[in-house]
Amino acid sequence: QVQLVESGGGLVQPGGSLKLSCAASGSIFSISFMGWYRQAPAKQSEWVAGLATDSMSTDDVTTYPDSVKGRFTISRDRAKNTVYLQMNNLQPEDTAVYFCRVRARPGGTTNDGDYWGQGTQVTVSS
């Protein structure tokens, strides 16, 4: 099985920055996708960053919705199976619980599965 543990949320003033981490552990054969989503009160869940991986390539492809493009950056540490979300110029509308999602193939299996972190609260307020 694959477990995800998130960290890095908190309270920040408008214009500030936070960096979220999501570490994947367990028996992992491969990871094909890592992403971040957020859920604000009374709003639908929103995808905020994606990173497509290729085990045979050193290049990652990152994508973002317009709402965060230029402010958020997704990255990863392959050796640590950890994905990060650097968030700059945060605004009150970024307040939400942030979740990481990883599509991975556990060791000894032939199927990929989607795994989710427990969520971390990000609050942007003065």
C-alpha positions as a Markdown table, in Angstrom:
| # | Residue | x | y | z |
|---|---|---|---|---|
| 1 | Gln | 0.0 | 0.0 | 0.0 |
| 2 | Val | 0.9 | 3.6 | -0.4 |
| 3 | Gln | 0.6 | 6.2 | 2.3 |
| 4 | Leu | 0.7 | 10.0 | 1.9 |
| 5 | Val | 1.6 | 12.4 | 4.6 |
| 6 | Glu | 1.2 | 16.2 | 4.1 |
| 7 | Ser | 2.7 | 19.0 | 6.0 |
| 8 | Gly | 3.3 | 22.8 | 5.7 |
| 9 | Gly | -0.1 | 24.4 | 6.0 |
| 10 | Gly | -0.8 | 27.3 | 8.3 |
| 11 | Leu | -1.8 | 30.9 | 8.6 |
| 12 | Val | -0.3 | 33.5 | 6.4 |
| 13 | Gln | -1.0 | 37.1 | 5.6 |
| 14 | Pro | -2.1 | 38.2 | 2.1 |
| 15 | Gly | 0.9 | 38.4 | -0.2 |
| 16 | Gly | 2.8 | 35.8 | 1.8 |
| 17 | Ser | 4.1 | 32.4 | 0.9 |
| 18 | Leu | 3.8 | 28.8 | 2.1 |
| 19 | Lys | 5.3 | 25.6 | 0.9 |
| 20 | Leu | 3.4 | 22.3 | 1.2 |
| 21 | Ser | 5.0 | 18.9 | 1.2 |
| 22 | Cys | 3.5 | 15.5 | 0.6 |
| 23 | Ala | 5.6 | 12.4 | 1.2 |
| 24 | Ala | 4.6 | 9.1 | -0.3 |
| 25 | Ser | 5.8 | 5.9 | 1.5 |
| 26 | Gly | 5.2 | 2.2 | 1.3 |
| 27 | Ser | 6.0 | -0.3 | -1.4 |
| 28 | Ile | 6.0 | 1.9 | -4.5 |
| 29 | Phe | 7.0 | 0.6 | -7.9 |
| 30 | Ser | 6.3 | 3.7 | -9.9 |
| 31 | Ile | 4.6 | 7.1 | -9.7 |
| 32 | Ser | 3.0 | 8.5 | -12.8 |
| 33 | Phe | 1.2 | 11.6 | -11.5 |
| 34 | Met | 1.4 | 13.9 | -8.5 |
| 35 | Gly | -1.0 | 16.7 | -7.9 |
| 36 | Trp | -2.5 | 19.2 | -5.5 |
| 37 | Tyr | -6.2 | 20.0 | -5.0 |
| 38 | Arg | -8.0 | 22.3 | -2.6 |
| 39 | Gln | -11.4 | 22.4 | -1.0 |
| 40 | Ala | -12.8 | 25.6 | 0.3 |
| 41 | Pro | -15.9 | 25.8 | 2.5 |
| 42 | Ala | -19.1 | 25.8 | 0.4 |
| 43 | Lys | -17.1 | 25.4 | -2.8 |
| 44 | Gln | -16.3 | 22.6 | -5.1 |
| 45 | Ser | -13.0 | 20.9 | -5.0 |
| 46 | Glu | -10.5 | 22.6 | -7.3 |
| 47 | Trp | -7.3 | 21.2 | -8.9 |
| 48 | Val | -4.4 | 23.6 | -8.5 |
| 49 | Ala | -1.3 | 21.8 | -9.8 |
| 50 | Gly | -0.3 | 18.7 | -11.6 |
| 51 | Leu | 3.0 | 17.0 | -12.4 |
| 52 | Ala | 3.2 | 14.1 | -14.8 |
| 53 | Thr | 6.2 | 11.8 | -14.4 |
| 54 | Asp | 8.0 | 9.4 | -16.5 |
| 55 | Ser | 10.3 | 6.9 | -14.9 |
| 56 | Met | 12.4 | 6.8 | -18.0 |
| 57 | Ser | 12.8 | 10.6 | -18.3 |
| 58 | Thr | 14.3 | 13.3 | -16.2 |
| 59 | Asp | 11.7 | 15.8 | -17.4 |
| 60 | Asp | 8.5 | 16.4 | -15.6 |
| 61 | Val | 5.5 | 18.1 | -17.1 |
| 62 | Thr | 3.7 | 20.6 | -14.9 |
| 63 | Thr | 0.3 | 22.1 | -15.4 |
| 64 | Tyr | -1.8 | 24.7 | -13.5 |
| 65 | Pro | -5.2 | 26.3 | -13.8 |
| 66 | Asp | -5.2 | 30.1 | -14.6 |
| 67 | Ser | -6.3 | 30.8 | -11.0 |
| 68 | Val | -2.8 | 30.0 | -9.6 |
| 69 | Lys | -0.6 | 30.1 | -12.7 |
| 70 | Gly | 2.5 | 32.3 | -12.0 |
| 71 | Arg | 2.0 | 32.1 | -8.2 |
| 72 | Phe | 2.1 | 28.3 | -7.4 |
| 73 | Thr | 4.9 | 25.9 | -8.4 |
| 74 | Ile | 4.7 | 22.2 | -8.1 |
| 75 | Ser | 7.9 | 20.2 | -7.9 |
| 76 | Arg | 9.2 | 16.9 | -6.6 |
| 77 | Asp | 12.1 | 15.0 | -5.1 |
| 78 | Arg | 12.2 | 11.7 | -6.9 |
| 79 | Ala | 14.5 | 10.1 | -4.3 |
| 80 | Lys | 12.2 | 11.0 | -1.5 |
| 81 | Asn | 8.9 | 10.3 | -3.4 |
| 82 | Thr | 7.9 | 13.8 | -2.2 |
| 83 | Val | 5.9 | 16.4 | -4.0 |
| 84 | Tyr | 5.9 | 20.1 | -3.0 |
| 85 | Leu | 3.7 | 23.0 | -3.7 |
| 86 | Gln | 5.3 | 26.4 | -3.4 |
| 87 | Met | 2.6 | 29.1 | -3.0 |
| 88 | Asn | 3.5 | 32.7 | -3.4 |
| 89 | Asn | 1.5 | 35.9 | -3.3 |
| 90 | Leu | -1.2 | 34.1 | -1.4 |
| 91 | Gln | -4.6 | 35.8 | -1.3 |
| 92 | Pro | -7.7 | 35.2 | 0.9 |
| 93 | Glu | -9.4 | 33.3 | -1.9 |
| 94 | Asp | -6.6 | 30.7 | -1.6 |
| 95 | Thr | -7.9 | 29.7 | 1.8 |
| 96 | Ala | -8.8 | 26.1 | 1.7 |
| 97 | Val | -7.8 | 22.6 | 2.8 |
| 98 | Tyr | -5.1 | 21.4 | 0.4 |
| 99 | Phe | -4.8 | 17.7 | -0.6 |
| 100 | Cys | -2.2 | 15.9 | -2.5 |
| 101 | Arg | -3.0 | 13.1 | -4.9 |
| 102 | Val | -0.6 | 10.5 | -6.2 |
| 103 | Arg | -1.2 | 8.0 | -8.9 |
| 104 | Ala | 1.2 | 5.1 | -8.1 |
| 105 | Arg | 1.8 | 1.5 | -8.7 |
| 106 | Pro | 2.4 | -0.4 | -5.5 |
| 107 | Gly | 5.2 | -3.0 | -5.6 |
| 108 | Gly | 4.1 | -6.4 | -6.7 |
| 109 | Thr | 1.0 | -5.2 | -8.5 |
| 110 | Thr | 0.2 | -4.4 | -12.1 |
| 111 | Asn | -2.4 | -1.7 | -11.6 |
| 112 | Asp | -2.0 | 2.0 | -10.7 |
| 113 | Gly | -4.1 | 3.4 | -7.9 |
| 114 | Asp | -5.0 | 6.9 | -6.7 |
| 115 | Tyr | -3.9 | 7.8 | -3.2 |
| 116 | Trp | -4.8 | 11.0 | -1.3 |
| 117 | Gly | -3.2 | 12.8 | 1.6 |
| 118 | Gln | -5.0 | 13.7 | 4.7 |
| 119 | Gly | -5.3 | 17.4 | 3.9 |
| 120 | Thr | -3.6 | 20.5 | 5.3 |
| 121 | Gln | -5.3 | 23.8 | 6.1 |
| 122 | Val | -4.1 | 26.9 | 4.5 |
| 123 | Thr | -5.6 | 30.2 | 5.8 |
| 124 | Val | -4.8 | 33.5 | 4.2 |
| 125 | Ser | -5.9 | 36.4 | 6.4 |
| 126 | Ser | -4.7 | 39.7 | 7.8 |
